[in-house]
Short mmCIF file of C-alpha atoms and ligand atoms in Angstrom, two decimals:
data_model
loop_
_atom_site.label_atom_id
_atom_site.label_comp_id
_atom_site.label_asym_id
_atom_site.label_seq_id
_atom_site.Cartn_x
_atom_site.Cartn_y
_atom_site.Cartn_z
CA UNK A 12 -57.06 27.91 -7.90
CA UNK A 13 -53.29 27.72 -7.21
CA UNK A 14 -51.23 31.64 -7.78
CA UNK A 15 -47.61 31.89 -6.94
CA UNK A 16 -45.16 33.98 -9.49
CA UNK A 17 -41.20 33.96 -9.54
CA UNK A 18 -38.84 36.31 -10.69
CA UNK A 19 -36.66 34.96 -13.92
CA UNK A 20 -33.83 37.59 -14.51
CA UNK A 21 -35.56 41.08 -15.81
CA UNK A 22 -39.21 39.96 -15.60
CA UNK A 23 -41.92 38.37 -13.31
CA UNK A 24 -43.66 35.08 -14.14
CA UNK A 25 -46.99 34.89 -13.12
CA UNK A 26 -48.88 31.43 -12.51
CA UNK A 27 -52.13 30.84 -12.00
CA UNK A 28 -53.08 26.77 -12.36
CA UNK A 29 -56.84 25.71 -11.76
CA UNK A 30 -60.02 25.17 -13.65
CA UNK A 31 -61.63 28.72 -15.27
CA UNK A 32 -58.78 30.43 -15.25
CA UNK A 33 -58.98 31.56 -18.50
CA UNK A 34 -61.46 34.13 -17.76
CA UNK A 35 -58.13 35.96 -16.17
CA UNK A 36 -57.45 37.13 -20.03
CA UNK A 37 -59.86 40.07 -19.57
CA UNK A 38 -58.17 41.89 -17.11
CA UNK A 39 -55.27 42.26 -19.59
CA UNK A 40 -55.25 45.90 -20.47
CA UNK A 41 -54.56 46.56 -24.28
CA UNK A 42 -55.16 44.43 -27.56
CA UNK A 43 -55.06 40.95 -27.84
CA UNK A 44 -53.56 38.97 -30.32
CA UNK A 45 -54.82 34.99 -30.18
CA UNK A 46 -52.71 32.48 -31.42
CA UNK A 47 -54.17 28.48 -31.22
CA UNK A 48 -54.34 25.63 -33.61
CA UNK A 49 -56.86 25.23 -36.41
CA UNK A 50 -58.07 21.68 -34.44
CA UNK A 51 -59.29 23.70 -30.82
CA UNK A 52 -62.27 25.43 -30.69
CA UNK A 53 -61.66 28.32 -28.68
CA UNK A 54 -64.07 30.45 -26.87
CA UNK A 55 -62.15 33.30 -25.73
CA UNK A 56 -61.40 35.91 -28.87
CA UNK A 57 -58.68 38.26 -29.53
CA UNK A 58 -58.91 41.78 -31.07
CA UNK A 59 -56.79 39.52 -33.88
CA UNK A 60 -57.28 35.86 -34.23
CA UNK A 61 -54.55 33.45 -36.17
CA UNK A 62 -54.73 29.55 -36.14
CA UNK A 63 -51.64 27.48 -36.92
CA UNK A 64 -51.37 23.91 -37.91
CA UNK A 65 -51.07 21.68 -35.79
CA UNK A 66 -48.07 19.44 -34.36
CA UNK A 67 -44.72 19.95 -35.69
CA UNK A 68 -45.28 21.48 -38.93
CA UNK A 69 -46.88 24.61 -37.18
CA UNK A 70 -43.25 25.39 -36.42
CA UNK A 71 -42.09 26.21 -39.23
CA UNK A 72 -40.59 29.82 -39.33
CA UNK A 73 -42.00 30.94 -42.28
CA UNK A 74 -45.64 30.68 -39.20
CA UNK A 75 -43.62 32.95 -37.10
CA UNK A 76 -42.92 35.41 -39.53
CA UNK A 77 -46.83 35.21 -40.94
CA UNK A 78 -47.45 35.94 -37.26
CA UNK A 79 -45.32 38.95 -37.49
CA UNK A 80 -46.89 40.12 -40.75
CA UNK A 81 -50.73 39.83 -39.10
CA UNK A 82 -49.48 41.76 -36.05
CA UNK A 83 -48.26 44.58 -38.01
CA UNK A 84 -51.33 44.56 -40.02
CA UNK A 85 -53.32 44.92 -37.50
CA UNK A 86 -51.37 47.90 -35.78
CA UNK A 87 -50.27 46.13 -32.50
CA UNK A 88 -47.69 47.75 -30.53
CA UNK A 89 -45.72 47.52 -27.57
CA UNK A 90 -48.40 48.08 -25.51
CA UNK A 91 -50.37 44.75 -26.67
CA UNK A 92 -50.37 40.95 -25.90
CA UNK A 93 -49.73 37.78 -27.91
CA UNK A 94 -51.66 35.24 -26.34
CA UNK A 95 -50.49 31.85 -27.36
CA UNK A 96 -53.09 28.73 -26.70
CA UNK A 97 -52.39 25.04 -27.64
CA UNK A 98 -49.63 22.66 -26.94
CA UNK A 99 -46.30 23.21 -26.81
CA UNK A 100 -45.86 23.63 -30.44
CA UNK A 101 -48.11 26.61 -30.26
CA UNK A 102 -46.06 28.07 -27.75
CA UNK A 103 -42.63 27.64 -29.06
CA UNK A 104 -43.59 29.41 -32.41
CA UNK A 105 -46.43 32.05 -30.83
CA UNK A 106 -43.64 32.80 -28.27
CA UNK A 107 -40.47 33.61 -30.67
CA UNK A 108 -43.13 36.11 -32.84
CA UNK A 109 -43.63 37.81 -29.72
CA UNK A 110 -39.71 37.77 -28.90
CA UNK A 111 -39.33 39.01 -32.40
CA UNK A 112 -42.03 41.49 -32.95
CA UNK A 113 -40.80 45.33 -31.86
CA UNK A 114 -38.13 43.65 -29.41
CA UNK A 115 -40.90 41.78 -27.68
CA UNK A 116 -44.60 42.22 -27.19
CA UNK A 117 -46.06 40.84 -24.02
CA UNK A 118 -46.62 37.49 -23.93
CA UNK A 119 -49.02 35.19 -22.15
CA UNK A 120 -48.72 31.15 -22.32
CA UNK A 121 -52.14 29.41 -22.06
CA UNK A 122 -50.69 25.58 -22.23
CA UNK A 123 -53.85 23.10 -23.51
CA UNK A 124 -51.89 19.91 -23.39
CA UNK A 125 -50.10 18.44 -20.16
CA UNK A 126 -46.93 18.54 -21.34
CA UNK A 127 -47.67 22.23 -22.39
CA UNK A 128 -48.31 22.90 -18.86
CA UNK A 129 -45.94 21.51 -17.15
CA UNK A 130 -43.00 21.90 -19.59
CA UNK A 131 -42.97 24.10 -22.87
CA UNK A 132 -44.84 27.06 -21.57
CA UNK A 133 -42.39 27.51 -18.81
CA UNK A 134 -38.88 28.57 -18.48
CA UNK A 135 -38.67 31.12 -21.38
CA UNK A 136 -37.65 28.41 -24.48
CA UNK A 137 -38.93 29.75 -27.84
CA UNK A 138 -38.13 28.06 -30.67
CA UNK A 139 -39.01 27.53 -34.50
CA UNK A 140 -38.14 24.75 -36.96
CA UNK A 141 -35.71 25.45 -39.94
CA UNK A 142 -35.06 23.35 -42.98
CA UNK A 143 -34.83 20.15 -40.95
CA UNK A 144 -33.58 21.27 -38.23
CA UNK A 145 -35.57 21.48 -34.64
CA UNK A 146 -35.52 24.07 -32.96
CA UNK A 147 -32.60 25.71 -35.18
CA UNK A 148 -33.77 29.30 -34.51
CA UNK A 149 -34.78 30.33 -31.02
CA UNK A 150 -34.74 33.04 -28.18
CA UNK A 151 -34.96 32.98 -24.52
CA UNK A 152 -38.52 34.82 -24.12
CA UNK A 153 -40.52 35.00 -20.58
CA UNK A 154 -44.28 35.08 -20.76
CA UNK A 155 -45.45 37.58 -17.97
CA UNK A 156 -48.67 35.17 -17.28
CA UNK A 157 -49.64 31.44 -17.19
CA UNK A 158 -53.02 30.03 -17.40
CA UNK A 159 -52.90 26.60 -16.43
CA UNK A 160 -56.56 26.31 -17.18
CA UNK A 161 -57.71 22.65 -16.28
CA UNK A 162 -60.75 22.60 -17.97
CA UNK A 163 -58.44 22.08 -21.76
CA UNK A 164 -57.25 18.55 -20.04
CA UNK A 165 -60.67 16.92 -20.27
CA UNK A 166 -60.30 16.45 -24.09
CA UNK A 167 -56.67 15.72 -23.81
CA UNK A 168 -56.40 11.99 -25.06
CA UNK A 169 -54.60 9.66 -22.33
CA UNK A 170 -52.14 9.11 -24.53
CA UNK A 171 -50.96 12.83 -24.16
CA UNK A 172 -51.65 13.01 -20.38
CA UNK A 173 -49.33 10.17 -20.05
CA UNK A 174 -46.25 11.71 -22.03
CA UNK A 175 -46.63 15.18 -20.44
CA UNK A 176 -46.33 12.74 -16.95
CA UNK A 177 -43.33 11.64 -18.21
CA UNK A 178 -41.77 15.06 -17.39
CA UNK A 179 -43.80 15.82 -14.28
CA UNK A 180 -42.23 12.24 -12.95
CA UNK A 181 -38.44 13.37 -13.88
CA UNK A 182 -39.08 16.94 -11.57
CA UNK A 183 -40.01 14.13 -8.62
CA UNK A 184 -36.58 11.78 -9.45
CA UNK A 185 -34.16 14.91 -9.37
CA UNK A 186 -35.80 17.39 -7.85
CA UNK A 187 -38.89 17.00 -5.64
CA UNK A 188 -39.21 13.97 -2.77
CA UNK A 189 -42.44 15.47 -1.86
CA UNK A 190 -43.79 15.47 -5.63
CA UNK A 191 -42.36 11.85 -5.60
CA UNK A 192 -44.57 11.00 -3.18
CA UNK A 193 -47.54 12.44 -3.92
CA UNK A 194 -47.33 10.98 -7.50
CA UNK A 195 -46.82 7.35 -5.92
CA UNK A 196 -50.12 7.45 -3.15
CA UNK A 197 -52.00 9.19 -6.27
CA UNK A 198 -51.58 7.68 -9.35
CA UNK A 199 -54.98 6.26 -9.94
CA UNK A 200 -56.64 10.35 -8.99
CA UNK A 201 -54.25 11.68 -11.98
CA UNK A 202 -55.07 9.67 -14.32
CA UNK A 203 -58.86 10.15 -13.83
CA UNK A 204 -57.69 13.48 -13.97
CA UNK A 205 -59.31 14.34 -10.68
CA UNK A 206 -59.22 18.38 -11.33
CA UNK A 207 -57.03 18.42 -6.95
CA UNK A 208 -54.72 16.10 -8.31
CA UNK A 209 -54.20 17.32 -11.67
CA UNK A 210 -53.86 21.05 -9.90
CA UNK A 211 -51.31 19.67 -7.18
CA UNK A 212 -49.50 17.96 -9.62
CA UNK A 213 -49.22 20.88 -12.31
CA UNK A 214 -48.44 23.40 -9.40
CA UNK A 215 -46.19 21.32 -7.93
CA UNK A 216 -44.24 20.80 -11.60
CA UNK A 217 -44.29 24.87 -12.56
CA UNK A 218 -42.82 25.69 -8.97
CA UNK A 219 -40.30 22.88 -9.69
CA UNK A 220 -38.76 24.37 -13.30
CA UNK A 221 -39.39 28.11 -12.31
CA UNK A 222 -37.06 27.61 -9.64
CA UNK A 223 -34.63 25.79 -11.37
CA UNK A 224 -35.07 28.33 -14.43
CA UNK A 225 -34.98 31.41 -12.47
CA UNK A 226 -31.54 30.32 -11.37
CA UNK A 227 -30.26 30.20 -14.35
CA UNK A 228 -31.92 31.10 -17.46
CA UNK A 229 -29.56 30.58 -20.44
CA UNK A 230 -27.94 27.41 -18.88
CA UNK A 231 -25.05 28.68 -18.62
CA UNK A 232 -24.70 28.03 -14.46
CA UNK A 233 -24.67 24.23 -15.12
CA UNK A 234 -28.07 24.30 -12.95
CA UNK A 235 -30.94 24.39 -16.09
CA UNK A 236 -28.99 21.18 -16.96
CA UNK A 237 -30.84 18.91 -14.56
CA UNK A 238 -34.10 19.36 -16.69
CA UNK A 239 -32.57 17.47 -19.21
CA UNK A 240 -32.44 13.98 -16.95
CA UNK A 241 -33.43 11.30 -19.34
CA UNK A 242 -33.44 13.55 -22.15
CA UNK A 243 -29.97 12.18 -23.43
CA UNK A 244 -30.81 8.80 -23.71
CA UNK A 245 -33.90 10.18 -24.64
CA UNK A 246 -33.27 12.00 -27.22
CA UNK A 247 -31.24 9.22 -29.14
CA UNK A 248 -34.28 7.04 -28.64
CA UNK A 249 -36.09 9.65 -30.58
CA UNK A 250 -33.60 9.57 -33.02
CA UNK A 251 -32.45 6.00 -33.30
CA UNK A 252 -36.94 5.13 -34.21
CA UNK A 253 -36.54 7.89 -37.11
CA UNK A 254 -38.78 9.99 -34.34
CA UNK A 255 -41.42 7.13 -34.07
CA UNK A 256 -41.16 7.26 -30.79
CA UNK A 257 -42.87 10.13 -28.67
CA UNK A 258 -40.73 11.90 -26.96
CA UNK A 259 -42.79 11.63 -23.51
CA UNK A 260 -42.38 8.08 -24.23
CA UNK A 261 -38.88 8.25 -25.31
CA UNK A 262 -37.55 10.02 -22.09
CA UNK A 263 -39.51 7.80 -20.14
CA UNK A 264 -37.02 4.82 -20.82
CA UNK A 265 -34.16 7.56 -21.16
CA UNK A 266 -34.78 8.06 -17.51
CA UNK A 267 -34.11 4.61 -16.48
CA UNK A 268 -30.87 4.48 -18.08
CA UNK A 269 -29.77 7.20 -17.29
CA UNK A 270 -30.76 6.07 -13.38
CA UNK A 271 -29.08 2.82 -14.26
CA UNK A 272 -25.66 4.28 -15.25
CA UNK A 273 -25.82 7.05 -11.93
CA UNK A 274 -26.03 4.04 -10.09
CA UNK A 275 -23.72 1.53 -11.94
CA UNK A 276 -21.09 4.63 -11.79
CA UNK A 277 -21.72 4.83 -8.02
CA UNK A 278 -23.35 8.43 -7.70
CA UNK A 279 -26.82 7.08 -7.23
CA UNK A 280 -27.99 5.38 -3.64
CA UNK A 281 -28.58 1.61 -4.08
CA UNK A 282 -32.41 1.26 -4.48
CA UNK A 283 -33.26 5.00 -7.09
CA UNK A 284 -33.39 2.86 -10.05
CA UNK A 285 -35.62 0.59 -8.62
CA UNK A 286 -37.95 3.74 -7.03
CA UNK A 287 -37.71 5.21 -11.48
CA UNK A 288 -39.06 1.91 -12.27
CA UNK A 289 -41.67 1.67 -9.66
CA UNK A 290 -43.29 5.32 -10.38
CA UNK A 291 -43.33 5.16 -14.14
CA UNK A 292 -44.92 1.28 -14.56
CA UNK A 293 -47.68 3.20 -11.46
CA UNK A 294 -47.87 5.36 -14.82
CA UNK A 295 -47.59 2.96 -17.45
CA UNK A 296 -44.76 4.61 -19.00
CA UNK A 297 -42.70 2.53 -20.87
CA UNK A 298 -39.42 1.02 -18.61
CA UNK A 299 -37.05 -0.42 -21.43
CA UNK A 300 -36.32 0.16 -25.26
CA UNK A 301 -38.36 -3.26 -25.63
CA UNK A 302 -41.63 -1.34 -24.78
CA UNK A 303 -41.71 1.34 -26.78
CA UNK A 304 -42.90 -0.94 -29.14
CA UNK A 305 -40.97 0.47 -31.79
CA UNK A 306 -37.70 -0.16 -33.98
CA UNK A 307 -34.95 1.63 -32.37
CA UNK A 308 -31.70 1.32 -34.20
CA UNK A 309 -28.95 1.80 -31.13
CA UNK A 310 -26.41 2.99 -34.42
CA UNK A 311 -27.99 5.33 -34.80
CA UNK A 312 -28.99 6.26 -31.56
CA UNK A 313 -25.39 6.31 -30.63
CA UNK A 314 -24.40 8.65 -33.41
CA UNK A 315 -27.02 11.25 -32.71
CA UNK A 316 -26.23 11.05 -28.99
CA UNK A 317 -22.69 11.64 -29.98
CA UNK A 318 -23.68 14.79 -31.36
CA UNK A 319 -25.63 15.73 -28.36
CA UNK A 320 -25.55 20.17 -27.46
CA UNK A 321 -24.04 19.13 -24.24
CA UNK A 322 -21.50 17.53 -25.26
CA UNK A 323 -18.22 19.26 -24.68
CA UNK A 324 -15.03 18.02 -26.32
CA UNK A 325 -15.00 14.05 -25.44
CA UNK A 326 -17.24 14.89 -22.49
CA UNK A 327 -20.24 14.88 -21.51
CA UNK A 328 -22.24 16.92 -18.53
CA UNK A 329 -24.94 14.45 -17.58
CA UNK A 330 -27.47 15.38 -13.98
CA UNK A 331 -27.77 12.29 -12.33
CA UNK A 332 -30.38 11.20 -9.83
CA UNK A 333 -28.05 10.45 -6.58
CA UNK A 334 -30.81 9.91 -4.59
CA UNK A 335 -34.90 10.86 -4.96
CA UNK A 336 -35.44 14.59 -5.13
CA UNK A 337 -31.81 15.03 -5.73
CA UNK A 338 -29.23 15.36 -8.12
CA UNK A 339 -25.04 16.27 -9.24
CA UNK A 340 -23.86 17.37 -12.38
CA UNK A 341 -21.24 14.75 -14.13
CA UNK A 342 -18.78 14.61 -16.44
CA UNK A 343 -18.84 12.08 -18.58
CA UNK A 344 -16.23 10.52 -20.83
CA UNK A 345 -18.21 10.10 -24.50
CA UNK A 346 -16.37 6.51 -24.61
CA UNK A 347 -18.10 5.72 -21.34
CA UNK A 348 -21.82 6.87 -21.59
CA UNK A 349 -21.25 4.91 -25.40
CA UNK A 350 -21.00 2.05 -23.69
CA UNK A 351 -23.01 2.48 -20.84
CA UNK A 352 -25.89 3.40 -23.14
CA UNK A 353 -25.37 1.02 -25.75
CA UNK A 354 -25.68 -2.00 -23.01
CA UNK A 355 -29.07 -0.20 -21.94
CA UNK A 356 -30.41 0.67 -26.00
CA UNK A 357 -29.35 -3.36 -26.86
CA UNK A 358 -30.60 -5.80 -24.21
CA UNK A 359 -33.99 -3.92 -24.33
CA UNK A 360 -32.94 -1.20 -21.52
CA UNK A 361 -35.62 -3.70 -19.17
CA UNK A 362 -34.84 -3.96 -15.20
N1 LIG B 414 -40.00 25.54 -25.08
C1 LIG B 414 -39.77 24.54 -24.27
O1 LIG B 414 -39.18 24.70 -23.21
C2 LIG B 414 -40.27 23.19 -24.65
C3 LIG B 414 -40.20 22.14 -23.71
C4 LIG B 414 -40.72 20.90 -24.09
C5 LIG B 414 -41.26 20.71 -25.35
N2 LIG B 414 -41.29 21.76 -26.23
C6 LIG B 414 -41.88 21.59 -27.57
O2 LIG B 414 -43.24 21.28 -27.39
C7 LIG B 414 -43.70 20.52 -28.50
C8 LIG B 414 -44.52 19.37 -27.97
O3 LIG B 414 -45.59 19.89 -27.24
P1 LIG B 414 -46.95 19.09 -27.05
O4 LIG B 414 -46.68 17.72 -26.58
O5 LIG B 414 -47.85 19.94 -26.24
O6 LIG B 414 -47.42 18.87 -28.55
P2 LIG B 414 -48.45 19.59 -29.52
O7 LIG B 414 -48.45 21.05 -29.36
O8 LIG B 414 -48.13 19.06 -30.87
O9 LIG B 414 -49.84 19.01 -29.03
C9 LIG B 414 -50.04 17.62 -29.05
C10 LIG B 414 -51.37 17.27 -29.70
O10 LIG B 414 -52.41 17.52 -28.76
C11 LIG B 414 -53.46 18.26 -29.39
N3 LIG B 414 -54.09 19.07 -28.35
C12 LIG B 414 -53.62 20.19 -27.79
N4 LIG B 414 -54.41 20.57 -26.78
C13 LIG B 414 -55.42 19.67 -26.73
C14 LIG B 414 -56.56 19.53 -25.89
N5 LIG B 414 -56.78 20.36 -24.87
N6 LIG B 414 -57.40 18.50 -26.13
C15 LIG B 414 -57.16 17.61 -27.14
N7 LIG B 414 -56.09 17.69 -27.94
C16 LIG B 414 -55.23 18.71 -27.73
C17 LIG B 414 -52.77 19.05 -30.46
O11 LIG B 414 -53.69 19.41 -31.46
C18 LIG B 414 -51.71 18.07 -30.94
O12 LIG B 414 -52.23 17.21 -31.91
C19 LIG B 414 -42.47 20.11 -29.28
O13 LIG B 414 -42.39 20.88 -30.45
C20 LIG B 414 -41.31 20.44 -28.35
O14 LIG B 414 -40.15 20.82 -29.06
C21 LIG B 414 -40.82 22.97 -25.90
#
């Protein structure tokens, strides 16, 4: 078992990644609420247990205020924990009942999915769907305690270990040579989901966002920003396939555009693209628009990357890579990323 904790603003974040961990939900003094989806069977019970749908339509508010409603039922207080289990849809919704409820109940992540591991349950992000709108409504929300238990991966399709690498592989591009390393001597290990791999890798990925996180927690620094590497291009994928694509997938051949225009613009070393391609094909994570196997419809990738929340007048504040493990904030003009990124969407975005 791996334990560290970091300080984010007003509160401290406690990790604890490893197989079993779970069992560390008893010592939590007071009630327990339990939030997971309807599909996992859960062993551990709360004083109160409520299951959500799964996947996206589990975010709806009107689940966060039916959370509410339950908790106030039942008589929690202050003094009580919401306990959120699943994915990171679980999390996001779970999380802004318990940022809601009384001014904020205390809240413990248990990530089941990869991605909900190394990503969603970490950095304070709560967030609910409304109308059509992702994400619309949201807070910024610590959990106290993470349980990275392992043991939830062994069910986790390869499919979803894969996309949840996708994000564990952008920490290693901008932030983490060691990480980057480790990932490339290990690939085979991780995706057997050898539980000292897995444990190294998930560790390695909390430390990585905490720390960029407890630097600045409301991005408002210009620091949180480098989490979003790949997630431009990324995001327009997402948008440009009607949300076909998954987004693991989707910021998987974001990141190599992205690499490709820090390069092409001169503030990447010669040779990081080539290092992006290498680690995600040691992944098989898809490398260009061409193998996402999917109708993307650059258009309308364009226009929704246009519209982008980072986008500030006609600019743009992209991280690039500038070498492995390392990254600088750029401005962008919106005419050049266009282009940039509508050369990389139309010829496939291959090498
Ligand atoms: N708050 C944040 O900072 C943040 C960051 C990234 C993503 N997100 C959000 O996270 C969501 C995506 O999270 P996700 O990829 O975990 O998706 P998810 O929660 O939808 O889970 C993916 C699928 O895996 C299944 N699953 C979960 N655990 C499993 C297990 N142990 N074994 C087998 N199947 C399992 C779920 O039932 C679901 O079908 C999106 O809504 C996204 O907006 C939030």
């Amino acid at each position: 078992m791996i334990e560290f904790s970091e300080k984010v603003c007003c509160s401290e974040v406690k990790v604890k990644v490893g197989r079993g961990v779970l069992g560390e939900l008893d010592s939590i003094k007071g009630r327990k609420c339990v939030v997971h989806p309807k599909s996992l069977p859960l062993e551990v019970k709360g004083d109160l247990d409520i299951t959500l749908e799964d996947g996206e339509r589990g975010k709806d508010i009107s689940n966060a205020l039916s959370i509410v409603d339950k908790l106030l039922d039942a008589g929690f207080t202050r003094g009580d924990s919401l306990v959120a289990v699943g994915g990171g849809t679980v999390m996001d919704v779970a999380g802004f009942s318990a940022s809601i409820f009384m001014r904020g109940l205390n809240l413990v992540n248990v990530p089941t999915t990869l991605l909900g591991m190394v990503d969603a349950g970490i950095g304070g992000k709560t967030g609910v769907n409304y109308g059509n709108a992702k994400n619309m409504i949201g807070t910024f929300y610590q959990p106290s305690l993470i349980l990275d238990d392992l043991s939830f991966l062994d069910t986790l399709p390869e499919e979803e270990l894969r996309r949840g690498l996708a994000e564990v592989i952008k920490y290693a591009l901008v932030l983490d040579k060691e990480l980057y390393d480790f990932l490339s001597l290990n690939s085979g290990a991780i995706l057997r989901k050898d539980n000292d791999a897995l444990e190294r890798v998930i560790s390695s990925s909390v430390k990585d966002k905490l720390a960029v996180v407890s630097e600045d927690e409301r991005e408002t620094k210009g620091i949180r920003i480098v989490l979003n590497f790949g997630h431009t291009i990324g995001h327009a994928i997402e948008a440009g396939s009607n949300f076909q694509v998954p987004h693991g997938l989707a910021i998987s051949a974001g990141m190599v555009c992205e690499a490709k225009m820090a390069e092409e613009l001169g503030y990447a070393e010669e040779g990081v693209v080539e290092d992006v391609l290498w680690l995600l094909h040691l992944f098989r994570l898809p490398i260009s628009v061409e193998q996402l196997n999917s109708r993307v419809e650059v258009e309308k990738a364009l226009s929704a990357m246009v519209k982008d929340k980072k986008r500030r007048g006609e600019e743009i504040l992209m991280p690039f890579p500038t070498r492995i493990g390392n990254w600088r904030a750029v401005k962008i003009p919106l005419e050049t990323l266009e282009g940039l990124a509508k050369q990389c969407l139309s010829n496939g975005g291959g090498p």
